[in-house]
XYZ file of C-alpha atoms in Angstrom:
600
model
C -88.883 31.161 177.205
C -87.415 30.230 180.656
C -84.684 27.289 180.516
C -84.642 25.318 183.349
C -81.013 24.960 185.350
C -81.041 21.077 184.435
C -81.010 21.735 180.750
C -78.271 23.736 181.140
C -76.160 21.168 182.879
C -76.997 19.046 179.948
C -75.616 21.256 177.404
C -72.847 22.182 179.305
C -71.895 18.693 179.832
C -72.222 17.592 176.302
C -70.223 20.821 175.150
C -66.636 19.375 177.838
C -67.636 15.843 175.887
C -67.514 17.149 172.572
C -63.945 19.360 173.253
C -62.522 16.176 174.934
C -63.250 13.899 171.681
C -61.780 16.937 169.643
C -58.633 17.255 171.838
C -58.381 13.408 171.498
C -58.382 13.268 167.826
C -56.096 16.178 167.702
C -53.751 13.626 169.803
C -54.458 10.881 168.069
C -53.484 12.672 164.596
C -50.372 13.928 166.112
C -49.388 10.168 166.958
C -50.079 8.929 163.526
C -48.378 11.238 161.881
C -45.384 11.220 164.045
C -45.341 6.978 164.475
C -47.305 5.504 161.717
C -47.372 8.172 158.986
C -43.867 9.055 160.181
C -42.196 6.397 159.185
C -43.541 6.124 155.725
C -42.738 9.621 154.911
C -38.953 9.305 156.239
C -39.056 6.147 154.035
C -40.147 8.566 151.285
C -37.818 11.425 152.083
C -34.426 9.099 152.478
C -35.917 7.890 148.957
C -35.453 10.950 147.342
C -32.730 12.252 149.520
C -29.865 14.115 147.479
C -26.290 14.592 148.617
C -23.229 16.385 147.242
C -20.509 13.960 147.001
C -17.381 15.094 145.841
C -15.507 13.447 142.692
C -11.630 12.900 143.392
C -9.573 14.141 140.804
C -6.963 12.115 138.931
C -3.495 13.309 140.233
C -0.997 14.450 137.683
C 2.242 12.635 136.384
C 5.557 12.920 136.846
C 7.947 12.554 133.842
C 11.612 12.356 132.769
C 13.563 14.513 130.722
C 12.734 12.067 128.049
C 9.090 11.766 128.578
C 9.140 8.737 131.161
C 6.694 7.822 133.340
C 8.113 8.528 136.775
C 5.172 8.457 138.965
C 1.820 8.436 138.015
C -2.054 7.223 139.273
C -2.653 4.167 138.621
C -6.156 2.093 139.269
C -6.723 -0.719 141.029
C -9.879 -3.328 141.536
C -11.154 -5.442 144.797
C -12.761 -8.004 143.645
C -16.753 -8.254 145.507
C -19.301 -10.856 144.803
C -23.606 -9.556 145.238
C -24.669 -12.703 146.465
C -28.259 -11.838 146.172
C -28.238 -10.926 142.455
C -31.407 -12.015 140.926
C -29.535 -14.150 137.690
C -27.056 -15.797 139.885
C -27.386 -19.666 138.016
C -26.448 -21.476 141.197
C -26.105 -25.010 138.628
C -23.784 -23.282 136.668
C -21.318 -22.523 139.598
C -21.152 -25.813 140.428
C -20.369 -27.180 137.257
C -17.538 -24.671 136.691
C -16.536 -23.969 141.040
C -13.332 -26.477 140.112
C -11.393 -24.576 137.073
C -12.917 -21.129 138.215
C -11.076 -22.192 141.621
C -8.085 -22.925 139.998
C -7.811 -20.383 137.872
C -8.011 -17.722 141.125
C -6.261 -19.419 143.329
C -3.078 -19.398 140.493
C -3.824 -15.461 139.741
C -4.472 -14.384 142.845
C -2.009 -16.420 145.347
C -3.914 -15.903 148.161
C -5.937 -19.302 148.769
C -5.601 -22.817 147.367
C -7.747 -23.726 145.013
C -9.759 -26.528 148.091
C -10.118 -22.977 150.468
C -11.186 -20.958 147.119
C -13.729 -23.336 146.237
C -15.254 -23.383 149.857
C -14.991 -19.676 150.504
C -16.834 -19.103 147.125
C -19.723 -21.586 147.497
C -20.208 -20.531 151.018
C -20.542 -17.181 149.285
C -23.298 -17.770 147.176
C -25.110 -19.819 149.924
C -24.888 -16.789 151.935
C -22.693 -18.387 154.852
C -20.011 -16.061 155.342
C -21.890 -12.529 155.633
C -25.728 -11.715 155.860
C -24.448 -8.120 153.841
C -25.245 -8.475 150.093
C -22.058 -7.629 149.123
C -19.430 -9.977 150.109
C -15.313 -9.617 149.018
C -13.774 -12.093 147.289
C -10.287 -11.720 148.212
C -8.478 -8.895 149.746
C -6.047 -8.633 146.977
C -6.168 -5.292 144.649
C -6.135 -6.272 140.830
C -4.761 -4.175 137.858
C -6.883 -3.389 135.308
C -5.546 -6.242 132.873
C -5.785 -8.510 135.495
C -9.310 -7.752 136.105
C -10.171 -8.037 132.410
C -8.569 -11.582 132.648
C -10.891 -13.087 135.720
C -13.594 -12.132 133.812
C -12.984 -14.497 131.296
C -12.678 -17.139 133.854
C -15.349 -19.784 133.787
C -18.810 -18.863 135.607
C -17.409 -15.218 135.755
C -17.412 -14.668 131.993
C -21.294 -14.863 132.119
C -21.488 -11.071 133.209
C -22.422 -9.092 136.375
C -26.057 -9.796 136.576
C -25.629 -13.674 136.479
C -22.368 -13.648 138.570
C -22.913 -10.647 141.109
C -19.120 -10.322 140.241
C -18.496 -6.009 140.817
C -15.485 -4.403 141.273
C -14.592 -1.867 143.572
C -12.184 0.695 142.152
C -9.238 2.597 144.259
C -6.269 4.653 142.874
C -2.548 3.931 143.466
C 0.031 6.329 143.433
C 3.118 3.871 141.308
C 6.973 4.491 140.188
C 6.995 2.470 137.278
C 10.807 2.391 137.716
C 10.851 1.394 141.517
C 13.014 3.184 143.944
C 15.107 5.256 141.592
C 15.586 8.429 142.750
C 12.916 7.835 144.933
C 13.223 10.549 147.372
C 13.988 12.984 145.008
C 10.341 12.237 142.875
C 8.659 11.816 146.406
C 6.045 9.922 148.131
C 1.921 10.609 148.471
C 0.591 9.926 151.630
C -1.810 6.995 151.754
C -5.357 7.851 152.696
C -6.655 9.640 149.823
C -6.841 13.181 149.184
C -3.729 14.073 151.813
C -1.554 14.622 148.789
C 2.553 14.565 148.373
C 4.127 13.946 151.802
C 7.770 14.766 150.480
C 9.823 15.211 147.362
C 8.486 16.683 144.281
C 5.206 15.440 145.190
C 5.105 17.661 148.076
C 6.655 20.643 146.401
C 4.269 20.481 143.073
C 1.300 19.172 146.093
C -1.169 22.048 144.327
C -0.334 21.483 141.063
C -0.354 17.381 141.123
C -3.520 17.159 142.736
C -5.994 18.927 140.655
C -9.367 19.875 141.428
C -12.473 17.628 142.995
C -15.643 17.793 140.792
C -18.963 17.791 142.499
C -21.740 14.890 142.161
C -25.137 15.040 143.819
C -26.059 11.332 145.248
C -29.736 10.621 144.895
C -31.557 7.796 146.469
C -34.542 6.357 144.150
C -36.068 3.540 146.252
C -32.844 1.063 146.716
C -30.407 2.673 144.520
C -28.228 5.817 144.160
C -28.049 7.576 141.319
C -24.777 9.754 140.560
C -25.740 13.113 138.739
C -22.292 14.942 137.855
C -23.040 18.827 138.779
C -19.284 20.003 138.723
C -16.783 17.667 136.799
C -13.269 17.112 138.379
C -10.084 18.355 136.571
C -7.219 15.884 136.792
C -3.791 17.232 138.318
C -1.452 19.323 135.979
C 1.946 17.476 134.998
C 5.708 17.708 136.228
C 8.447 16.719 133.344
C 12.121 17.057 135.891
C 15.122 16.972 134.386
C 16.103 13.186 135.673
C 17.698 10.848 132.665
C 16.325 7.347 133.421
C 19.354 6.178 131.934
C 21.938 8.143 133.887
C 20.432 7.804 137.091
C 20.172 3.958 137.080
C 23.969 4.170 135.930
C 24.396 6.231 139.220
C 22.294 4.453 141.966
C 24.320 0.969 140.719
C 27.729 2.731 140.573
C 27.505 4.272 143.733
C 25.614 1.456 146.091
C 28.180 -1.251 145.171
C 31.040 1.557 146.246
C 28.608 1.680 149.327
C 28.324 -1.748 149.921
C 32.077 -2.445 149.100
C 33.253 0.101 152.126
C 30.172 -0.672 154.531
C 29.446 3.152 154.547
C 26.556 4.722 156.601
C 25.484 6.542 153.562
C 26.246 8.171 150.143
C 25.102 10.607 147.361
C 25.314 11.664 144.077
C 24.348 14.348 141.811
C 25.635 15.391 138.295
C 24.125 18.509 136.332
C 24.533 19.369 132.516
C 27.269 22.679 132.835
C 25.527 24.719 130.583
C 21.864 23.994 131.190
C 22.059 23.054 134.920
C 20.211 20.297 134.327
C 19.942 17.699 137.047
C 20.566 14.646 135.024
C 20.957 12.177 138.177
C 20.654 12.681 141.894
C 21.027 9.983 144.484
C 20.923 9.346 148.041
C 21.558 5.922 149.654
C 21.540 5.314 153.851
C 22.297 2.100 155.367
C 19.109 0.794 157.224
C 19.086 -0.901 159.864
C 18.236 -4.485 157.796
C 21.599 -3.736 155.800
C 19.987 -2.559 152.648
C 20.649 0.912 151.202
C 17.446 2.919 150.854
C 16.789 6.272 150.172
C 15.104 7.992 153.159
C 16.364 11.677 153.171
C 17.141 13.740 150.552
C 20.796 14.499 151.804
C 22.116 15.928 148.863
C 19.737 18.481 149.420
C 19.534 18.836 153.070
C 22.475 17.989 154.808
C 24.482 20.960 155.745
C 28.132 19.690 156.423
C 31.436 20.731 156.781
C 33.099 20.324 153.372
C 36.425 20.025 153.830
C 39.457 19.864 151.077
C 36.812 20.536 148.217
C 36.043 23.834 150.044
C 40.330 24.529 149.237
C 39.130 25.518 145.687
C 37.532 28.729 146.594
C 40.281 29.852 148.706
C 42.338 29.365 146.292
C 39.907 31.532 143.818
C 39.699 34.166 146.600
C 43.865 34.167 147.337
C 44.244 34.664 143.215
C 41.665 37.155 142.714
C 43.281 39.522 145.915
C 46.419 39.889 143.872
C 48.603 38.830 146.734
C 48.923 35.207 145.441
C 50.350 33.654 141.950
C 50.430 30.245 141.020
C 54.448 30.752 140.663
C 54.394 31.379 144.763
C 55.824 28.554 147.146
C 54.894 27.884 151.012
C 56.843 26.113 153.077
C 54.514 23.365 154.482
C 56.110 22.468 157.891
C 57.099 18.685 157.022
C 52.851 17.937 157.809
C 52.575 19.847 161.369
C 51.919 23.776 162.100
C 50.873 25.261 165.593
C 50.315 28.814 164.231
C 48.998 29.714 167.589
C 50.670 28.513 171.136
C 46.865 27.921 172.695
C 45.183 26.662 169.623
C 45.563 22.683 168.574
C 48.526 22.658 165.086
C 47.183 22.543 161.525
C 48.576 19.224 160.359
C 48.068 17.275 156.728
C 47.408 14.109 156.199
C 50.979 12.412 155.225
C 52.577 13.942 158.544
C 53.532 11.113 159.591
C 55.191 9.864 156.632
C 57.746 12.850 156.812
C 54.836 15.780 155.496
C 55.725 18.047 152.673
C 57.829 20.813 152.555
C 58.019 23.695 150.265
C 55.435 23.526 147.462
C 54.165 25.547 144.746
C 50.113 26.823 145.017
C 49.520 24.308 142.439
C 51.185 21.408 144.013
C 49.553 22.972 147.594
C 45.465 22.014 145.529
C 47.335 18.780 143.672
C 48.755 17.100 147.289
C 45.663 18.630 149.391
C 47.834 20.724 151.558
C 45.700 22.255 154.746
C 49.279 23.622 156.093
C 49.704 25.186 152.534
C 46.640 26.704 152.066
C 45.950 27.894 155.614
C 48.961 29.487 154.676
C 48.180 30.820 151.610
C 45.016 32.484 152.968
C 47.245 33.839 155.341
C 49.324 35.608 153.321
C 46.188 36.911 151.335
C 44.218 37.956 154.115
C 45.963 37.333 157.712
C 45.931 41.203 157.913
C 42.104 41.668 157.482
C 39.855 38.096 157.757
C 36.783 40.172 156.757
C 37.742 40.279 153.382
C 38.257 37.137 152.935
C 34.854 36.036 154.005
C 33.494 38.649 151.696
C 35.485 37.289 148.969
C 33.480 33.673 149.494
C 30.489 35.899 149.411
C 31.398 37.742 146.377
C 31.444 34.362 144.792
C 27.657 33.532 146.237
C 29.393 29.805 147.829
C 26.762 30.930 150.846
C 23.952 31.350 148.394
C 21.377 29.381 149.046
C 19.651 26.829 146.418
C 15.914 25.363 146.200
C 15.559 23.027 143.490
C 12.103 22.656 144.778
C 13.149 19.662 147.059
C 10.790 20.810 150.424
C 13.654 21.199 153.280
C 16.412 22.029 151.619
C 19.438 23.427 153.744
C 21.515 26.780 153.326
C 25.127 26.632 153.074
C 26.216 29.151 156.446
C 30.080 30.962 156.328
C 30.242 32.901 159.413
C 31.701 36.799 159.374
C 33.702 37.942 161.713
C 31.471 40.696 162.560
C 28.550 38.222 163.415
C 27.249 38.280 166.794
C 27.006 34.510 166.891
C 30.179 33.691 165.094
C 32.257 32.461 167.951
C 35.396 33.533 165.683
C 38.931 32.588 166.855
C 42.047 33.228 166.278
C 42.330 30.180 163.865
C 38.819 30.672 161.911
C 40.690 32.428 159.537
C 42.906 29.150 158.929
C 40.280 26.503 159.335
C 37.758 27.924 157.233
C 40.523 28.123 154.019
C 40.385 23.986 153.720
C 36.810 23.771 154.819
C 35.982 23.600 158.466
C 34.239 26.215 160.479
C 31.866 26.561 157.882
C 28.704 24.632 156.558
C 27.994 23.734 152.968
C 25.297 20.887 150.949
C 26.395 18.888 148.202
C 24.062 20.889 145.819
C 25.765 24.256 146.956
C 29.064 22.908 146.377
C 28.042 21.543 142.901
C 26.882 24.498 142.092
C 30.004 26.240 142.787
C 32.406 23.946 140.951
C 30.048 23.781 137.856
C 30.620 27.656 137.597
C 34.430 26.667 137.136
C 33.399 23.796 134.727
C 30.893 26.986 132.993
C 34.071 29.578 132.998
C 32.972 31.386 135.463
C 29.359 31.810 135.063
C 27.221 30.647 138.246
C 24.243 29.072 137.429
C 21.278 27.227 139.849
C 20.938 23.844 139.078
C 17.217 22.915 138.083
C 15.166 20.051 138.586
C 12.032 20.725 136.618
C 11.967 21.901 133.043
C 8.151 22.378 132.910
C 4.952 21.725 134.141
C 1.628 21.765 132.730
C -1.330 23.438 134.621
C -5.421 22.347 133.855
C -8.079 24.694 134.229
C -11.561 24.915 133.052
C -13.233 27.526 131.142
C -16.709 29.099 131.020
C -17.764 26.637 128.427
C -16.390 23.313 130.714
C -13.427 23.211 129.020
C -10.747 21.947 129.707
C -7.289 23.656 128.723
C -3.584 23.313 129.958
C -1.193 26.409 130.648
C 2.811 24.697 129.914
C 5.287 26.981 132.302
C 8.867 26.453 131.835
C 11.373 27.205 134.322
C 14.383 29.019 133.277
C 17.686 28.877 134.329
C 18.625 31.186 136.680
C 22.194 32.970 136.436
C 23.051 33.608 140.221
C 26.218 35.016 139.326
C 27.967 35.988 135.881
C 31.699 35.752 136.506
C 32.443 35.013 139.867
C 36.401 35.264 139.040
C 38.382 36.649 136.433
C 38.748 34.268 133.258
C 42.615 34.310 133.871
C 41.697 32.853 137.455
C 39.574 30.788 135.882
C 42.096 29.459 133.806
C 44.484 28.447 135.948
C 41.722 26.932 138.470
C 40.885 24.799 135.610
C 44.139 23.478 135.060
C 44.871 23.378 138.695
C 42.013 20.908 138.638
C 43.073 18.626 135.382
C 46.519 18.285 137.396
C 44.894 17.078 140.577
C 43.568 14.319 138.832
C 46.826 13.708 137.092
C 49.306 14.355 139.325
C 48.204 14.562 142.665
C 44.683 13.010 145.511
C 43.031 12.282 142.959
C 44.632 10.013 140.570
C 41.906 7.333 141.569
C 39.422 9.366 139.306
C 42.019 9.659 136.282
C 40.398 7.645 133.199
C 41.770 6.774 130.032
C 38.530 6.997 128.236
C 37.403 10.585 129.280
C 39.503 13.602 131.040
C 38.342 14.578 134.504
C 38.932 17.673 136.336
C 37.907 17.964 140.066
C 38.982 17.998 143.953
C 38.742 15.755 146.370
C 38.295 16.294 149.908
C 38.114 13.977 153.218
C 36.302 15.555 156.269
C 36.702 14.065 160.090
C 32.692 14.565 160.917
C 31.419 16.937 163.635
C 30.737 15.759 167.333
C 29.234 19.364 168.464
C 30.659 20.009 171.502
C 32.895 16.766 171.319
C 35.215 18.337 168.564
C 36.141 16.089 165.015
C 35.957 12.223 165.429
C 38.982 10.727 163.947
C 37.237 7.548 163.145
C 34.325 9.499 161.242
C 34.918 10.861 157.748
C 32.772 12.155 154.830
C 34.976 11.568 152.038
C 34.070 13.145 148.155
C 35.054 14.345 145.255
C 33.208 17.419 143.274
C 34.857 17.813 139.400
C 33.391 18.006 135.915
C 34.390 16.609 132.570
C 35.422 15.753 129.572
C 38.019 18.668 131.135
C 38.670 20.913 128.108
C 34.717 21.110 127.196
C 32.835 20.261 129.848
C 29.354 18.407 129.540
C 28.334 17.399 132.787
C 30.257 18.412 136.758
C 29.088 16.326 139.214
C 29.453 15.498 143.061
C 30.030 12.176 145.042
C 30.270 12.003 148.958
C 30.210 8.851 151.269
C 29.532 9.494 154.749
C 31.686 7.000 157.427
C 33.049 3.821 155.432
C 34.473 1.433 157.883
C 36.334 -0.395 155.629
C 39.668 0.801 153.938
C 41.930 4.408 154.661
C 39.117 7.390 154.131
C 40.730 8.698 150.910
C 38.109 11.170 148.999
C 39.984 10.212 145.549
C 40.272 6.354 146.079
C 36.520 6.052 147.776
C 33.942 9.010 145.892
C 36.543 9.571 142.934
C 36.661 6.166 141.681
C 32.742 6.430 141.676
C 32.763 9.619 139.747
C 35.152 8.300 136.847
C 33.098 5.244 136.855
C 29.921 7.011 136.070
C 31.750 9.306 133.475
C 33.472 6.242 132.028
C 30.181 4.764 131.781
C 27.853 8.023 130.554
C 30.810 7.628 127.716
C 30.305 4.656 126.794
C 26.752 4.637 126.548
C 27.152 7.706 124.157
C 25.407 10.530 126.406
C 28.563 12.347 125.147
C 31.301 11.559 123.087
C 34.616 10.997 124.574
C 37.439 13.467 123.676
């Protein structure tokens, strides 16, 4: 059969018109579904759409020896009004806008009752947001609060004919305000950053607990919270802190602060035989002439001691057998110049005639630096080393975390350091506390081993602490860890230098600086001690003192040692047993009193 040529052409022509309509509905199915079809199926998909969100975790609580809430999470409720909720009665709001306007404005103290009234219709007529969801006032309600406005009028009617929700956040709150503030620590505020300092940053891991796991799923308008992993709320901290003894503290001490106009102060007292922290404080002037706590000083300042520092030289002149209590030093009449190119040792009364020959005792009772300079002369003059070593021997330059983050380390140069720049007079300096760098907890420390007969114990802050894990099952359980006291150093003397330290101690109080700290309710024992502060390069100012006391009591069984320094008073002499002493027999006058312990 022949086919002619124009037949062909037909075919052939018909054949490009049918693969061009193909190609075109291929196109035209590729545009629906991406534009029309599209749309409807990413309408479907964000429908069903499913996303992990995680679940905070309630964080853990701080308590006080006695089981007081120190810091804790606490909720709090933002008040939101759904404007569009299908049972809003819009006749009903009127007739109650007046007393339900009242009733806010007088709770919440944020708007009159005439703006609450306006802001709240406007509201509900959708004039002050086109967004469903519109706040009702910016301030954060606690739960009893919250249960209260919604027995106001209108609001008691429920959610679905009010549109009144709630928005919840968590607070981090120190039921007893600012005391010991520092020392219990602060969160940071956006959530989940955890403890920025303190105990909160220390116990950070422990606190915070561990985020659960929801998966958010979108049916139509709505989310819908399916709990795949459930959160497990922070473990617990109980510190050693007595509510009680530590309010007595920050009061005593701030109106001392206040009286002198000081730049700062702190305080810290321990139970002798436990080591228990029972109050710490730290005060600094700010610059709106309040005292606040800001640093943990008592913890992190490293300082020169001064006259407090006398005690272990004394322990360390005793204990190398070259040195009895029955020995006297001649004491220059207040002014020594050992050394020809070296500035004089001088005391503090040198220019009311100075002191001359004294006993040991009456060297630690009058606060001597000519005397005991002296006295570590005689002891060790021949070979400094040793006496350094003694210091060591009694672990004054351990250091001591009582799990405050930053906490300094005491430094006692020896002379075989590279970096010890020692002089002629280091020897001299360093034997009534210069030269040498110590923190208030370190020196505690030390003079509670006197108050514990020689037995050298870390003080503690935390008694326990209470982990939460889950099991296999989804469990929860709690682990309770307590921390033990830690025995740095057995006997860091012999009990007859002990002894005598001891009643060296009593007498200072009795006879000698500081009389100021003498009570007639409870015996004290203790040093006191008044520093010139360090200018670097610029030498001592003279203008500049940390003045302290550091003693224990009742004397002849001792419950509690404690330490109180104020940094710079400007008013009144610096006197370490006027100033800090009559702070630390106030507080064990009033610990007395209040029957922590009985009186002797």
């Amino acid at each position: 059969m022949k086919i002619s040529k124009q037949s062909l052409t037909i075919d052939f022509n018909l054949f490009i018109v049918f693969i061009f309509l193909m190609f075109a509905m291929v196109i035209w199915k590729v545009y629906h579904i991406a534009f029309v079809e599209g749309e409807q199926l990413k309408k479907l998909q964000n429908s069903l759409e499913k996303r992990n969100v995680p679940i905070p975790a309630q964080r853990g609580t701080i308590f006080s020896d006695d089981g007081k809430v120190l810091s804790a999470e606490i909720k709090r409720y933002l008040l939101e009004i759904d404007w569009k909720a299908q049972g809003i009665n819009k006749t009903l709001l009127k007739e109650n806008i007046d007393s339900l306007s009242l009733l806010l404005s007088r709770n919440l103290k944020d708007k009159s009752p005439k703006e609450y009234k306006k802001y709240i219709l406007d509201i509900y007529n959708g004039k002050v947001s086109s967004d469903r969801v519109v706040k009702l006032s910016n301030v954060r309600v606690s739960h009893t609060n919250l249960k209260e406005i919604k027995k106001y009028p209108f609001f008691n009617l429920g959610r679905n004919k009010t549109g009144l929700l709630t928005k919840e956040y968590l607070y981090r709150d120190k039921p007893f305000g600012k005391l010991a503030s520092r020392t219990i620590g602060e969160v940071f505020g956006s959530e989940g950053k955890g403890g920025s300092c303190g105990l909160e940053l220390y116990y950070d891991s422990l606190l915070k607990g561990t985020p659960g796991v929801s998966v958010r799923t979108k049916v139509g308008n709505r989310y819908i919270h399916i709990e795949e992993r459930n959160a497990i709320e922070g473990g617990d901290v109980y510190t050693t802190i007595n509510v009680e003894i530590q309010d007595l503290a920050e009061q005593i001490l701030q109106s001392k602060l206040e009286q002198l106009e000081a730049e700062n102060g702190l305080l810290v007292l321990m139970e002798v035989k436990t080591g228990e922290i029972k109050a710490i404080v730290n005060l600094i002037l700010c610059a709106d002439g309040t005292y606040q706590e800001n640093r943990n000083i008592a913890v992190s300042d490293q300082i020169e001691p001064g006259s407090t520092f006398k005690v272990a030289s004394l322990i360390a002149a005793l204990e190398s057998g070259k040195v009895k209590l029955t020995d006297h030093f001649y004491c220059e009449k207040g002014l020594w110049k050992p050394f020809r190119n070296f500035p004089p040792i001088t005391d503090a009364n040198r220019n009311h005639g100075g002191y001359e020959t004294l006993s040991v005792e009456e060297i630690i009772w009058n606060s001597s630096n000519i005397g005991i300079a002296k006295m570590i002369e005689k002891a060790f003059g021949d070979n400094p080393a040793k006496f350094v070593e003694a210091l060591y021997k009694m672990n004054v330059n351990t250091p001591i975390d009582i799990h405050i983050p930053g906490f300094g380390k005491p430094h006692i140069k020896h002379p075989k350091d590279e970096d010890a720049h020692w002089s002629g007079t280091s020897l001299y300096w360093m034997s009534f506390g210069y030269e040498l760098e110590m923190t208030a907890i370190n020196t505690l420390a030390f003079y509670n081993a006197i108050a514990n007969n020689g037995k050298f114990i870390s003080p503690i802050l935390v008694r326990k602490t209470i982990s939460k894990e889950m099991d296999t099952q989804g469990e929860i359980y709690e682990t309770e860890h307590y921390e033990e006291t830690s025995v740095i150093n057995p006997k860091i003397c012999s009990k007859r230098t002990i002894r005598s330290v001891q009643e060296v101690l009593r007498g200072v109080v009795t006879d000698g600086t500081g009389k100021a700290a003498n009570s007639k309710i409870v015996e004290i024992a203790g040093k006191t001690g008044t520093a010139q502060i360090s200018q670097g390069s610029y030498g001592h100012s003279k203008s500049k003192h940390n003045v302290s006391f550091c003693g224990y009591f009742p004397a002849k069984k001792p419950k509690y040692t404690g330490i109180v320094i104020i940094g710079t008073p400007h008013i009144g002499y610096a006197s370490g047993g006027t100033m800090a002493g009559s702070v630390f027999r106030d507080l064990a006058e009033s610990i007395v009193s209040n029957e922590f312990i009985k009186g002797e």
